[in-house]
Coordinates of C-alpha atoms in Angstrom, one line a residue:
M1 CA -56.6 -57.9 25.8
K2 CA -53.0 -58.8 26.2
G3 CA -52.4 -58.6 22.4
L4 CA -54.1 -55.1 22.1
G5 CA -51.9 -53.6 24.9
N6 CA -48.8 -54.9 23.2
R7 CA -49.9 -53.4 19.9
N8 CA -50.5 -50.0 21.5
S9 CA -47.0 -50.1 23.1
K10 CA -45.5 -50.8 19.6
N11 CA -47.5 -48.1 18.0
F12 CA -46.5 -45.7 20.8
V13 CA -42.8 -46.6 20.4
V14 CA -43.0 -46.3 16.6
F15 CA -44.7 -42.8 17.0
I16 CA -42.0 -41.6 19.4
V17 CA -39.2 -42.9 17.1
L18 CA -40.9 -41.1 14.1
M19 CA -41.5 -37.9 16.1
G20 CA -37.7 -38.0 17.0
I21 CA -36.7 -38.4 13.4
I22 CA -38.9 -35.5 12.4
F23 CA -37.6 -33.2 15.0
S24 CA -34.0 -34.2 14.2
L25 CA -34.5 -33.5 10.5
Y26 CA -36.2 -30.2 11.4
F27 CA -33.3 -29.0 13.6
Y28 CA -30.7 -30.3 11.1
L29 CA -32.2 -28.4 8.2
N30 CA -32.8 -25.2 10.4
N31 CA -29.1 -25.2 11.5
N32 CA -28.0 -25.6 7.9
K33 CA -30.0 -22.6 6.8
Q34 CA -28.4 -20.5 9.6
E35 CA -25.0 -21.5 8.7
E36 CA -25.5 -20.5 5.1
T37 CA -26.9 -17.2 6.2
A38 CA -24.0 -16.7 8.5
Q39 CA -21.6 -17.5 5.7
V40 CA -22.8 -14.7 3.5
K41 CA -19.8 -12.2 3.5
T42 CA -20.0 -8.4 2.9
E43 CA -17.8 -7.0 0.1
A44 CA -15.3 -5.6 2.7
E45 CA -15.0 -9.1 4.3
K46 CA -14.4 -10.7 0.8
L47 CA -11.8 -8.1 0.1
L48 CA -10.1 -8.4 3.5
A49 CA -9.8 -12.1 3.1
K50 CA -7.6 -11.8 0.2
D51 CA -3.9 -12.4 1.0
L52 CA -1.9 -9.9 -1.3
E53 CA 1.3 -11.5 -0.1
A54 CA 0.3 -14.8 -1.6
E55 CA -2.1 -13.7 -4.5
Y56 CA -1.0 -10.4 -5.7
P57 CA -2.6 -9.4 -9.0
A58 CA -0.5 -10.5 -12.0
S59 CA -1.0 -7.6 -14.4
P60 CA -1.4 -3.9 -14.4
T61 CA -5.1 -4.4 -15.4
T62 CA -5.8 -6.7 -12.5
V63 CA -4.0 -4.2 -10.1
V64 CA -6.2 -1.3 -11.2
K65 CA -9.3 -3.4 -11.1
L66 CA -8.6 -4.5 -7.5
Y67 CA -7.9 -0.8 -6.6
N68 CA -11.1 0.2 -8.1
R69 CA -13.0 -2.7 -6.5
I70 CA -11.6 -1.7 -3.0
S71 CA -12.3 2.1 -3.7
K72 CA -15.9 1.2 -4.7
C73 CA -16.3 -0.7 -1.5
L74 CA -15.0 2.1 0.6
Y75 CA -17.0 4.9 -0.9
N76 CA -20.2 3.0 -1.1
G77 CA -20.5 1.2 2.2
K78 CA -20.8 2.0 5.9
W79 CA -17.9 0.4 7.5
D80 CA -16.5 0.6 10.9
N81 CA -13.2 2.4 11.4
D82 CA -11.3 -0.9 11.6
E83 CA -12.6 -2.1 8.2
V84 CA -11.9 1.3 6.6
N85 CA -8.3 1.2 8.0
Q86 CA -7.7 -2.2 6.7
L87 CA -9.1 -1.5 3.3
I88 CA -6.9 1.6 3.1
D89 CA -3.9 -0.5 4.1
M90 CA -4.8 -2.9 1.3
I91 CA -4.9 -0.1 -1.2
R92 CA -1.5 1.1 0.0
K93 CA -0.1 -2.4 -0.8
L94 CA -1.0 -1.6 -4.5
Y95 CA 1.1 1.6 -4.4
S96 CA 4.7 2.0 -5.6
S97 CA 7.4 2.9 -3.1
E98 CA 7.4 6.6 -4.6
L99 CA 3.6 7.0 -4.2
L100 CA 3.9 5.7 -0.6
V101 CA 6.7 8.1 0.1
N102 CA 4.7 11.1 -1.3
N103 CA 1.6 10.0 0.6
P104 CA 2.5 9.3 4.3
E105 CA 0.2 6.8 5.9
E106 CA -1.5 9.0 8.6
K107 CA -2.1 11.9 6.0
H108 CA -3.3 9.5 3.3
N109 CA -5.7 7.8 5.7
Q110 CA -7.2 11.2 6.8
S111 CA -7.5 12.3 3.3
F112 CA -9.2 9.1 2.2
K113 CA -11.6 9.2 5.0
S114 CA -12.5 12.7 4.2
D115 CA -13.1 11.9 0.6
I116 CA -15.4 9.0 1.7
A117 CA -17.4 11.2 4.2
E118 CA -17.9 13.8 1.3
Y119 CA -19.2 11.1 -0.9
Q120 CA -21.6 9.8 1.7
D121 CA -22.7 13.4 2.6
K122 CA -23.6 14.0 -1.0
K123 CA -25.2 10.5 -1.4
R124 CA -22.7 9.9 -4.1
K125 CA -21.9 6.4 -5.1
I126 CA -19.6 4.6 -7.6
S127 CA -22.2 2.6 -9.4
D128 CA -19.7 0.9 -11.6
Y129 CA -16.2 1.0 -13.2
R130 CA -14.3 -0.2 -16.3
V131 CA -10.7 -0.7 -16.9
D132 CA -8.8 -1.0 -20.2
G133 CA -8.0 -4.6 -20.9
N134 CA -4.4 -5.8 -21.4
G135 CA -4.8 -5.1 -25.2
Q136 CA -5.3 -1.4 -24.8
M137 CA -2.6 -0.9 -22.2
V138 CA 0.6 0.9 -23.2
T139 CA 3.9 -0.5 -21.8
W140 CA 7.5 0.8 -22.1
E141 CA 10.8 0.4 -20.4
K142 CA 13.0 3.2 -19.0
E143 CA 16.4 2.6 -17.4
G144 CA 15.6 -1.1 -17.1
I145 CA 12.3 -0.5 -15.3
E146 CA 9.0 -1.5 -16.8
Y147 CA 6.1 0.8 -16.8
A148 CA 2.4 0.5 -18.0
S149 CA -0.4 3.0 -18.6
L150 CA -4.1 2.2 -18.8
N151 CA -7.4 4.0 -18.5
A152 CA -10.3 3.6 -16.3
I153 CA -13.9 5.0 -16.2
Y154 CA -16.0 5.5 -13.1
Y155 CA -19.8 5.8 -13.3
I156 CA -21.0 8.1 -10.5
A157 CA -24.5 8.4 -9.2
E158 CA -25.5 11.4 -7.1
N159 CA -29.0 11.6 -6.2
K160 CA -30.7 11.3 -9.6
N161 CA -27.7 12.6 -11.5
H162 CA -25.1 10.5 -13.2
D163 CA -21.5 11.4 -14.1
E164 CA -18.4 9.7 -15.4
I165 CA -14.9 10.3 -14.4
Y166 CA -12.0 9.2 -16.6
Q167 CA -8.6 8.5 -15.3
N168 CA -5.2 7.3 -16.6
F169 CA -3.2 5.0 -14.3
V170 CA 0.6 4.7 -14.6
L171 CA 2.1 1.6 -13.1
K172 CA 5.6 0.5 -12.5
K173 CA 7.1 -3.0 -12.0
E174 CA 8.8 -3.3 -8.6
G175 CA 10.3 -6.7 -8.4
K176 CA 7.7 -9.0 -9.9
Q177 CA 4.8 -6.9 -8.9
W178 CA 3.0 -4.1 -10.8
K179 CA 2.5 -1.0 -8.4
I180 CA 0.5 2.0 -9.0
L181 CA 2.7 5.0 -9.5
G182 CA -0.1 7.6 -9.9
W183 CA -3.1 8.6 -11.8
T184 CA -4.7 11.7 -13.3
N185 CA -8.1 12.8 -14.6
I186 CA -8.4 12.8 -18.3
P187 CA -11.0 13.9 -21.0
E188 CA -13.5 11.4 -22.1
I189 CA -12.1 8.3 -23.7
D190 CA -13.3 4.9 -24.9
I191 CA -12.6 2.0 -22.7
E192 CA -12.2 -1.5 -24.1
E193 CA -12.2 -4.3 -21.6

């Protein structure tokens, strides 16, 4: 009898230890899944995590691509006012000093928010965009200042209709950074990335 009671005690201890290991493993795996889920960022969060002071786009093409990425995010998403303001501020960091002077911050923010609201009211979205690659970009120098011109196309979806908007961007080099001087709508063109 004495040996049987000792064996039951050992089995009970082994059972408790195994249950502890199983529960620990379950909670460990469950917490990792929750952390992975929590780490998924929205496009706005990814953009706002960029530090343009430290990692400013290196070429006119990458400046326009970032501008378009932010615009697509703004026009297509439902963001709180804080995120919208931060994203618009980020866009303004891509603008030349002349464009900033011609678009005072408060007026620019109101205009941008009005455009976003119009897109959302009409259920319009930027489904995609393309930007000329560096090989298609035109560059020139005037009075010691470097300029660049390149084209972009936006694919717009509104209800079941699809449209394309073509734009030409002009950038100027301020210091070591390419800044957007302006853009204009243009007739249909071919974009080569």
